[in-house]
Amino acid sequence: MDGTRTARILVLGGDHIGPEVAAAGVEILRLCAEIAGMDIAIETDLLGGASWDVHHSFCTDDVLAKAQAADAVLVGSVGGPEWDEIVVTGPVTEQDGLIKLRVGLGVYNALRPARSWKSLHAVTPFRASVIDGADVLVVRENAGGSYFGEPRGTETLADGQVRAFEMSEYRTPEVERIARCAFEAAGSRRGRVASLDKANVMETGRLWRDTVARIGREEYPDIELEHLYMDYALYALCVKPKEFDVIVTDNLFGDLVSDMTGALAGSLGMLPSASLPGPGRVEVAIGPAIFEPAHGSAPDIAGTGIANPIGSILSVAMMFQYAFARSDVATAIESAVERTLDSGIRTPDIGGTATTAAITDAVKTALLNQANERK
Ligand code: NAD
Ligand code: MN
């Protein structure tokens, strides 16, 4: 984005609370674009179960083409029990709309930041002394590993047993490119990378460890690198989270560890993500990126108006940072969220009684106040 033309954003709310939190993100997006004097055009479409119900596809080729033509894609969340039993034959991309979108956009670099918020220490299961200042960035390999490996399938054997399997597979270039993303990210943070794997028992883990080590040694000698086994790393993240800066790990482990970091932030509902087709710089020359909260579709609270929209709102902040090269706007959004939390306005997952709409309004008010203070 060069800032002079209209930015096109495709919004795919998805299922259950997905459209609720995406709508909150869109409100913040519109307001911030107005304050920043940016022209934006927003288009919405279907993804996940909502798309299945209309098109019998979890992500139509038309939606994928719209995403490919956009500057950024804002996703809510997809899935729910209504669609769990549907089995689509063919590649895994046909079974999961979000995965089709991720593959179609080539967004192999999923950045999932999590930080502790002073005013939320008391709602976390941690003592303040353990988490005060904790600030981690999970760099998740987002396009390979067991989520994609072939062969995969479920079959009934002659003796009646059911056998389910999927192949976990990584190739050197896949690990090299995500390692570079992690080292690049660490270079603009505190300069430390922890690489998580199961090199003690998994072939892919050994390749992972050797490759990350080599890229670190040859290309990023100034970044401090440590290798941890995935099981111990989860323990260490709970016991001494402040020792972590950037975490890099494979698709499955990254999915797991990023939900865990939600406990540091106070709720799964607080976590944003950006899935980029390259390292964390302005990516528009390469292609559009996906911005979405890390949480799922939370069917248990859908329709009640109490979903925490902060993960979605902070995903919009990441959109300004990575897709529009406006880290000033990203910082303003994060400050507005912090002010809102400090003022005690919270959804139930972080210990309050406020609605999605009330939080969104409070963040908008804080953004307007901040803009006036700057004048
Ligand atoms: P989930 O993240 O949807 O919910 C786990 C718990 O966290 C629930 O109690 C939920 O109410 C709560 N929660 C999540 N987001 C919240 C928010 N913004 N505000 C307040 N509370 C929130 O995970 P799940 O229950 O394991 O999965 C539900 C569905 O979501 C499944 O169909 C799953 O496949 C899907 N899913 C989708 C994505 C995605 O779209 N990226 C990610 C994970 C799971
Ligand atoms: Mn997940």
Short mmCIF file of C-alpha atoms and ligand atoms in Angstrom, two decimals:
data_model
loop_
_atom_site.label_atom_id
_atom_site.label_comp_id
_atom_site.label_asym_id
_atom_site.label_seq_id
_atom_site.Cartn_x
_atom_site.Cartn_y
_atom_site.Cartn_z
CA MET A 1 0.00 0.00 0.00
CA ASP A 2 1.46 3.36 -0.95
CA GLY A 3 -1.18 5.29 1.03
CA THR A 4 -2.50 7.18 -1.97
CA ARG A 5 -5.04 4.74 -3.34
CA THR A 6 -8.05 3.07 -1.82
CA ALA A 7 -7.26 0.07 0.37
CA ARG A 8 -9.56 -2.86 -0.31
CA ILE A 9 -10.43 -5.00 2.69
CA LEU A 10 -12.40 -8.22 2.44
CA VAL A 11 -14.27 -9.08 5.65
CA LEU A 12 -15.21 -12.72 6.22
CA GLY A 13 -17.05 -12.94 9.54
CA GLY A 14 -17.55 -16.70 9.47
CA ASP A 15 -19.62 -18.44 12.13
CA HIS A 16 -21.09 -17.91 15.61
CA ILE A 17 -19.19 -15.09 17.33
CA GLY A 18 -17.03 -14.60 14.21
CA PRO A 19 -19.34 -12.01 12.58
CA GLU A 20 -19.89 -10.32 15.98
CA VAL A 21 -16.21 -9.71 16.65
CA ALA A 22 -15.42 -8.97 13.00
CA ALA A 23 -18.10 -6.23 13.05
CA ALA A 24 -16.33 -4.68 16.03
CA GLY A 25 -13.06 -4.82 14.11
CA VAL A 26 -14.69 -3.13 11.13
CA GLU A 27 -15.95 -0.27 13.32
CA ILE A 28 -12.40 0.34 14.54
CA LEU A 29 -11.05 -0.01 11.00
CA ARG A 30 -13.46 2.61 9.65
CA LEU A 31 -12.78 5.05 12.47
CA CYS A 32 -8.99 4.69 12.27
CA ALA A 33 -9.00 5.07 8.48
CA GLU A 34 -11.04 8.26 8.89
CA ILE A 35 -8.70 9.66 11.55
CA ALA A 36 -5.65 8.72 9.45
CA GLY A 37 -7.15 10.13 6.25
CA MET A 38 -7.01 6.78 4.46
CA ASP A 39 -9.48 5.73 1.80
CA ILE A 40 -10.83 2.24 2.36
CA ALA A 41 -13.38 0.04 0.62
CA ILE A 42 -14.87 -2.83 2.59
CA GLU A 43 -16.54 -5.84 1.06
CA THR A 44 -18.04 -8.71 3.07
CA ASP A 45 -18.60 -12.34 2.17
CA LEU A 46 -19.12 -15.80 3.62
CA LEU A 47 -16.64 -18.30 5.04
CA GLY A 48 -16.93 -21.57 6.93
CA GLY A 49 -20.30 -23.00 7.89
CA ALA A 50 -22.08 -19.85 6.77
CA SER A 51 -20.66 -20.43 3.30
CA TRP A 52 -21.47 -24.14 3.40
CA ASP A 53 -25.13 -23.43 4.13
CA VAL A 54 -25.44 -21.29 1.01
CA HIS A 55 -22.89 -22.70 -1.46
CA HIS A 56 -22.04 -26.21 -0.20
CA SER A 57 -18.42 -25.10 0.01
CA PHE A 58 -16.54 -23.89 3.11
CA CYS A 59 -14.73 -21.32 0.96
CA THR A 60 -15.82 -20.75 -2.62
CA ASP A 61 -13.33 -20.08 -5.40
CA ASP A 62 -15.05 -16.73 -5.81
CA VAL A 63 -14.26 -15.75 -2.19
CA LEU A 64 -10.68 -16.92 -2.60
CA ALA A 65 -10.35 -14.80 -5.76
CA LYS A 66 -11.76 -11.78 -3.90
CA ALA A 67 -9.24 -12.36 -1.10
CA GLN A 68 -6.40 -12.60 -3.60
CA ALA A 69 -7.47 -9.29 -5.12
CA ALA A 70 -7.80 -7.50 -1.77
CA ASP A 71 -5.12 -5.62 0.16
CA ALA A 72 -6.06 -7.33 3.41
CA VAL A 73 -8.56 -9.87 4.70
CA LEU A 74 -10.24 -9.59 8.10
CA VAL A 75 -11.62 -12.90 9.34
CA GLY A 76 -13.84 -13.55 12.38
CA SER A 77 -13.77 -17.27 13.14
CA VAL A 78 -15.24 -20.39 11.60
CA GLY A 79 -16.76 -23.69 12.60
CA GLY A 80 -19.29 -25.13 14.96
CA PRO A 81 -21.06 -28.38 15.85
CA GLU A 82 -23.58 -27.93 13.00
CA TRP A 83 -20.86 -28.58 10.44
CA ASP A 84 -18.63 -31.05 12.31
CA GLU A 85 -20.09 -34.16 10.69
CA ILE A 86 -19.78 -32.91 7.12
CA VAL A 87 -17.07 -34.78 5.26
CA VAL A 88 -15.92 -33.33 1.96
CA THR A 89 -13.83 -35.58 -0.23
CA GLY A 90 -10.65 -34.17 -1.74
CA PRO A 91 -7.81 -32.19 -0.22
CA VAL A 92 -7.97 -30.77 3.30
CA THR A 93 -8.53 -27.33 1.80
CA GLU A 94 -12.05 -28.42 0.84
CA GLN A 95 -12.80 -29.52 4.41
CA ASP A 96 -11.84 -26.24 6.05
CA GLY A 97 -12.54 -22.83 4.53
CA LEU A 98 -9.92 -21.04 6.57
CA ILE A 99 -7.24 -23.50 5.51
CA LYS A 100 -8.24 -23.03 1.86
CA LEU A 101 -7.87 -19.28 2.34
CA ARG A 102 -4.49 -19.64 4.07
CA VAL A 103 -3.18 -21.92 1.33
CA GLY A 104 -4.65 -19.80 -1.45
CA LEU A 105 -2.93 -16.70 -0.11
CA GLY A 106 0.30 -18.50 0.76
CA VAL A 107 0.33 -17.03 4.25
CA TYR A 108 2.90 -19.30 5.85
CA ASN A 109 3.96 -16.80 8.53
CA ALA A 110 1.38 -16.57 11.32
CA LEU A 111 2.28 -13.97 13.92
CA ARG A 112 0.42 -14.33 17.20
CA PRO A 113 1.48 -11.78 19.79
CA ALA A 114 0.39 -12.01 23.42
CA ARG A 115 1.18 -9.62 26.24
CA SER A 116 0.10 -9.19 29.78
CA TRP A 117 -2.07 -6.17 30.58
CA LYS A 118 -1.52 -4.52 33.96
CA SER A 119 -5.19 -4.03 34.71
CA LEU A 120 -5.94 -7.68 33.90
CA HIS A 121 -3.29 -9.33 36.08
CA ALA A 122 -5.91 -10.17 38.68
CA VAL A 123 -8.13 -12.04 36.21
CA THR A 124 -5.30 -14.31 35.07
CA PRO A 125 -4.33 -17.46 36.97
CA PHE A 126 -0.84 -15.97 37.45
CA ARG A 127 0.67 -13.85 40.19
CA ALA A 128 1.42 -10.33 38.96
CA SER A 129 5.12 -10.82 39.75
CA VAL A 130 5.21 -13.73 37.29
CA ILE A 131 3.53 -12.06 34.33
CA ASP A 132 4.02 -8.30 34.74
CA GLY A 133 5.77 -7.27 31.52
CA ALA A 134 5.38 -10.64 29.78
CA ASP A 135 5.29 -10.03 26.02
CA VAL A 136 5.71 -12.89 23.57
CA LEU A 137 5.31 -13.30 19.84
CA VAL A 138 4.48 -16.76 18.59
CA VAL A 139 5.65 -17.26 15.00
CA ARG A 140 3.66 -20.24 13.79
CA GLU A 141 4.47 -22.10 10.58
CA ASN A 142 1.09 -21.87 8.95
CA ALA A 143 1.21 -23.78 5.67
CA GLY A 144 2.73 -27.19 6.33
CA GLY A 145 3.18 -29.97 8.84
CA SER A 146 0.52 -32.42 9.96
CA TYR A 147 -2.35 -30.07 9.06
CA PHE A 148 -1.51 -30.56 5.39
CA GLY A 149 0.65 -33.67 5.02
CA GLU A 150 -0.43 -36.35 2.56
CA PRO A 151 -1.28 -39.15 2.75
CA ARG A 152 -4.12 -38.67 5.20
CA GLY A 153 -7.37 -40.47 5.66
CA THR A 154 -9.66 -42.69 7.67
CA GLU A 155 -10.29 -46.28 6.67
CA THR A 156 -12.02 -49.33 8.08
CA LEU A 157 -9.69 -52.32 8.20
CA ALA A 158 -10.66 -55.93 7.46
CA ASP A 159 -10.96 -56.68 11.17
CA GLY A 160 -13.38 -53.78 11.64
CA GLN A 161 -10.91 -51.47 13.35
CA VAL A 162 -10.90 -47.91 12.08
CA ARG A 163 -7.51 -46.49 11.17
CA ALA A 164 -7.06 -42.71 10.95
CA PHE A 165 -3.77 -41.18 9.90
CA GLU A 166 -2.05 -38.09 8.58
CA MET A 167 1.49 -37.53 7.56
CA SER A 168 3.58 -34.90 9.31
CA GLU A 169 6.11 -33.56 6.86
CA TYR A 170 8.48 -30.62 6.55
CA ARG A 171 11.01 -29.79 3.87
CA THR A 172 14.09 -27.64 4.37
CA PRO A 173 12.82 -24.51 2.54
CA GLU A 174 9.62 -24.49 4.60
CA VAL A 175 11.61 -24.42 7.83
CA GLU A 176 14.19 -21.96 6.48
CA ARG A 177 11.61 -19.37 5.50
CA ILE A 178 9.69 -19.47 8.79
CA ALA A 179 12.97 -19.36 10.73
CA ARG A 180 13.89 -16.17 8.85
CA CYS A 181 10.50 -14.68 9.76
CA ALA A 182 11.17 -15.38 13.43
CA PHE A 183 14.70 -13.94 13.36
CA GLU A 184 13.46 -10.86 11.50
CA ALA A 185 10.72 -10.36 14.09
CA ALA A 186 13.19 -10.78 16.94
CA GLY A 187 15.44 -8.14 15.36
CA SER A 188 12.74 -5.52 15.90
CA ARG A 189 11.93 -6.80 19.39
CA ARG A 190 14.26 -7.97 22.17
CA GLY A 191 16.54 -10.04 19.95
CA ARG A 192 15.72 -13.51 21.28
CA VAL A 193 14.24 -16.57 19.59
CA ALA A 194 13.11 -19.77 21.28
CA SER A 195 12.56 -22.57 18.77
CA LEU A 196 10.21 -25.30 19.99
CA ASP A 197 10.19 -28.85 18.68
CA LYS A 198 10.23 -32.53 19.65
CA ALA A 199 13.64 -33.25 18.12
CA ASN A 200 14.07 -36.01 20.70
CA VAL A 201 11.31 -38.16 19.17
CA MET A 202 10.25 -36.73 15.82
CA GLU A 203 12.04 -36.75 12.47
CA THR A 204 10.43 -33.44 11.56
CA GLY A 205 11.66 -32.12 14.90
CA ARG A 206 15.25 -32.95 14.05
CA LEU A 207 15.03 -31.28 10.67
CA TRP A 208 13.37 -28.31 12.35
CA ARG A 209 16.09 -27.93 14.97
CA ASP A 210 19.02 -28.34 12.58
CA THR A 211 17.56 -25.94 10.04
CA VAL A 212 16.64 -23.19 12.50
CA ALA A 213 20.11 -23.50 14.06
CA ARG A 214 21.82 -23.19 10.68
CA ILE A 215 19.79 -20.14 9.59
CA GLY A 216 20.49 -18.52 12.95
CA ARG A 217 24.22 -19.22 12.77
CA GLU A 218 24.69 -18.22 9.12
CA GLU A 219 22.27 -15.32 8.72
CA TYR A 220 21.34 -13.92 12.13
CA PRO A 221 24.38 -14.30 14.40
CA ASP A 222 23.27 -11.33 16.54
CA ILE A 223 19.97 -12.93 17.51
CA GLU A 224 20.09 -15.12 20.59
CA LEU A 225 18.67 -18.56 19.79
CA GLU A 226 17.68 -21.37 22.13
CA HIS A 227 16.04 -24.69 21.35
CA LEU A 228 13.46 -26.08 23.74
CA TYR A 229 11.45 -29.25 23.67
CA MET A 230 7.82 -28.39 23.17
CA ASP A 231 6.62 -30.08 26.37
CA TYR A 232 9.10 -28.28 28.60
CA ALA A 233 8.48 -25.00 26.77
CA LEU A 234 4.81 -25.00 27.78
CA TYR A 235 5.85 -25.49 31.40
CA ALA A 236 8.47 -22.73 31.13
CA LEU A 237 5.94 -20.38 29.57
CA CYS A 238 3.75 -20.75 32.66
CA VAL A 239 6.54 -20.57 35.22
CA LYS A 240 8.74 -17.84 33.71
CA PRO A 241 6.89 -16.27 30.77
CA LYS A 242 8.99 -13.09 30.91
CA GLU A 243 12.01 -15.02 29.64
CA PHE A 244 10.36 -15.46 26.24
CA ASP A 245 10.51 -13.00 23.37
CA VAL A 246 9.89 -14.65 19.97
CA ILE A 247 8.78 -18.28 19.83
CA VAL A 248 9.01 -20.14 16.53
CA THR A 249 7.42 -23.51 16.03
CA ASP A 250 5.54 -25.73 13.60
CA ASN A 251 1.91 -25.56 12.60
CA LEU A 252 0.44 -27.93 15.18
CA PHE A 253 2.65 -26.83 18.08
CA GLY A 254 2.10 -23.18 17.15
CA ASP A 255 -1.64 -23.69 17.32
CA LEU A 256 -1.28 -25.20 20.79
CA VAL A 257 1.21 -22.77 22.28
CA SER A 258 -0.61 -19.69 21.01
CA ASP A 259 -3.82 -20.63 22.85
CA MET A 260 -1.75 -21.10 26.00
CA THR A 261 -0.42 -17.56 25.72
CA GLY A 262 -4.04 -16.40 25.93
CA ALA A 263 -3.80 -17.17 29.64
CA LEU A 264 -1.03 -14.53 29.93
CA ALA A 265 -3.21 -11.94 28.21
CA GLY A 266 -6.20 -12.70 30.42
CA SER A 267 -8.43 -14.48 27.87
CA LEU A 268 -8.35 -16.27 24.56
CA GLY A 269 -10.57 -13.43 23.41
CA MET A 270 -7.65 -10.97 23.73
CA LEU A 271 -5.37 -12.53 21.12
CA PRO A 272 -4.93 -11.16 17.59
CA SER A 273 -3.07 -12.70 14.70
CA ALA A 274 -1.64 -11.79 11.33
CA SER A 275 -0.94 -14.44 8.70
CA LEU A 276 1.50 -13.05 6.18
CA PRO A 277 2.88 -14.33 2.86
CA GLY A 278 6.41 -13.33 3.91
CA PRO A 279 8.36 -11.84 6.82
CA GLY A 280 6.68 -9.13 8.86
CA ARG A 281 7.18 -6.17 6.60
CA VAL A 282 4.86 -4.40 4.21
CA GLU A 283 3.63 -7.35 2.23
CA VAL A 284 1.45 -5.86 -0.44
CA ALA A 285 3.98 -6.41 -3.17
CA ILE A 286 3.77 -10.13 -2.42
CA GLY A 287 0.08 -10.49 -1.69
CA PRO A 288 -2.65 -9.89 0.84
CA ALA A 289 -2.48 -11.08 4.43
CA ILE A 290 -5.15 -12.44 6.77
CA PHE A 291 -5.89 -10.76 10.10
CA GLU A 292 -8.02 -12.64 12.61
CA PRO A 293 -8.40 -13.27 16.31
CA ALA A 294 -6.65 -16.45 17.46
CA HIS A 295 -9.78 -17.84 19.13
CA GLY A 296 -12.48 -20.02 17.60
CA SER A 297 -16.15 -19.39 17.00
CA ALA A 298 -17.22 -19.86 20.66
CA PRO A 299 -20.68 -21.34 19.95
CA ASP A 300 -21.33 -21.36 23.71
CA ILE A 301 -21.65 -17.57 23.84
CA ALA A 302 -22.71 -16.76 20.26
CA GLY A 303 -25.69 -14.44 19.97
CA THR A 304 -25.50 -13.24 23.57
CA GLY A 305 -23.56 -10.07 22.74
CA ILE A 306 -20.78 -10.72 25.24
CA ALA A 307 -17.95 -11.93 22.99
CA ASN A 308 -14.71 -10.10 23.70
CA PRO A 309 -13.91 -8.10 20.54
CA ILE A 310 -10.36 -7.14 21.58
CA GLY A 311 -8.68 -10.00 19.67
CA SER A 312 -10.41 -8.79 16.53
CA ILE A 313 -9.68 -5.12 17.28
CA LEU A 314 -5.99 -5.86 17.85
CA SER A 315 -6.00 -7.83 14.59
CA VAL A 316 -7.08 -4.62 12.88
CA ALA A 317 -4.12 -2.94 14.60
CA MET A 318 -1.87 -5.59 13.03
CA MET A 319 -3.51 -4.87 9.65
CA PHE A 320 -2.49 -1.22 9.92
CA GLN A 321 1.02 -2.26 10.91
CA TYR A 322 1.68 -4.97 8.34
CA ALA A 323 -0.64 -4.35 5.41
CA PHE A 324 -0.74 -0.55 5.44
CA ALA A 325 2.67 0.25 6.99
CA ARG A 326 0.96 2.42 9.60
CA SER A 327 2.48 1.29 12.87
CA ASP A 328 1.45 4.67 14.31
CA VAL A 329 -2.20 3.66 13.91
CA ALA A 330 -1.47 0.20 15.33
CA THR A 331 0.08 1.79 18.41
CA ALA A 332 -2.91 4.12 18.80
CA ILE A 333 -5.31 1.16 18.73
CA GLU A 334 -3.29 -0.71 21.34
CA SER A 335 -3.25 2.37 23.59
CA ALA A 336 -7.00 2.78 23.19
CA VAL A 337 -7.51 -0.85 24.20
CA GLU A 338 -5.28 -0.35 27.22
CA ARG A 339 -7.21 2.75 28.29
CA THR A 340 -10.47 0.86 27.94
CA LEU A 341 -9.22 -2.01 30.09
CA ASP A 342 -7.78 0.42 32.65
CA SER A 343 -11.16 2.12 32.92
CA GLY A 344 -12.67 -1.19 34.00
CA ILE A 345 -14.90 -1.79 30.97
CA ARG A 346 -14.65 -5.54 30.35
CA THR A 347 -16.54 -8.44 28.89
CA PRO A 348 -17.29 -11.43 31.18
CA ASP A 349 -14.29 -13.49 30.01
CA ILE A 350 -12.02 -10.84 31.57
CA GLY A 351 -14.07 -10.36 34.69
CA GLY A 352 -16.64 -7.72 33.73
CA THR A 353 -20.23 -7.39 32.58
CA ALA A 354 -19.82 -5.21 29.48
CA THR A 355 -21.10 -6.20 26.05
CA THR A 356 -19.17 -6.48 22.80
CA ALA A 357 -20.76 -3.20 21.70
CA ALA A 358 -19.86 -1.39 24.94
CA ILE A 359 -16.17 -2.36 24.67
CA THR A 360 -16.09 -1.37 21.01
CA ASP A 361 -17.66 1.99 21.79
CA ALA A 362 -15.17 2.57 24.61
CA VAL A 363 -12.23 1.82 22.33
CA LYS A 364 -13.65 4.21 19.72
CA THR A 365 -14.05 6.95 22.32
CA ALA A 366 -10.48 6.39 23.49
CA LEU A 367 -9.24 6.59 19.88
CA LEU A 368 -11.10 9.89 19.33
CA ASN A 369 -9.80 11.29 22.62
CA GLN A 370 -6.25 10.31 21.71
CA ALA A 371 -6.62 11.93 18.28
CA ASN A 372 -7.85 15.16 19.90
CA GLU A 373 -5.02 15.11 22.43
CA ARG A 374 -2.54 14.92 19.55
CA LYS A 375 -4.02 17.98 17.84
P1 NAD B 1 -13.06 -21.35 21.05
O1 NAD B 1 -11.83 -20.52 20.96
O2 NAD B 1 -14.15 -21.02 20.11
O3 NAD B 1 -13.65 -21.25 22.53
C1 NAD B 1 -12.99 -21.73 23.70
C2 NAD B 1 -13.55 -21.00 24.92
O4 NAD B 1 -13.11 -19.65 24.90
C3 NAD B 1 -15.09 -20.96 24.94
O5 NAD B 1 -15.57 -21.07 26.25
C4 NAD B 1 -15.39 -19.58 24.39
O6 NAD B 1 -16.60 -19.04 24.87
C5 NAD B 1 -14.20 -18.77 24.88
N1 NAD B 1 -13.92 -17.67 23.95
C6 NAD B 1 -13.31 -17.78 22.74
N2 NAD B 1 -13.26 -16.59 22.14
C7 NAD B 1 -13.86 -15.71 22.99
C8 NAD B 1 -14.13 -14.32 22.93
N3 NAD B 1 -13.78 -13.57 21.87
N4 NAD B 1 -14.77 -13.75 23.97
C9 NAD B 1 -15.12 -14.48 25.04
N5 NAD B 1 -14.90 -15.78 25.17
C10 NAD B 1 -14.27 -16.41 24.13
O7 NAD B 1 -12.59 -22.86 20.88
P2 NAD B 1 -13.47 -24.21 20.82
O8 NAD B 1 -14.65 -24.10 21.71
O9 NAD B 1 -12.49 -25.26 21.03
O10 NAD B 1 -13.96 -24.29 19.31
C11 NAD B 1 -15.24 -23.82 18.88
C12 NAD B 1 -15.30 -23.87 17.36
O11 NAD B 1 -14.35 -22.96 16.80
C13 NAD B 1 -14.96 -25.23 16.77
O12 NAD B 1 -15.85 -25.47 15.70
C14 NAD B 1 -13.54 -25.07 16.27
O13 NAD B 1 -13.25 -25.91 15.19
C15 NAD B 1 -13.55 -23.63 15.83
N6 NAD B 1 -12.23 -22.98 15.81
C16 NAD B 1 -12.04 -22.05 14.84
C17 NAD B 1 -10.86 -21.32 14.80
C18 NAD B 1 -10.72 -20.25 13.78
O14 NAD B 1 -11.67 -19.87 13.15
N7 NAD B 1 -9.54 -19.70 13.59
C19 NAD B 1 -9.88 -21.54 15.76
C20 NAD B 1 -10.11 -22.49 16.77
C21 NAD B 1 -11.30 -23.20 16.79
MN MN B 2 -6.25 -22.67 17.27
#
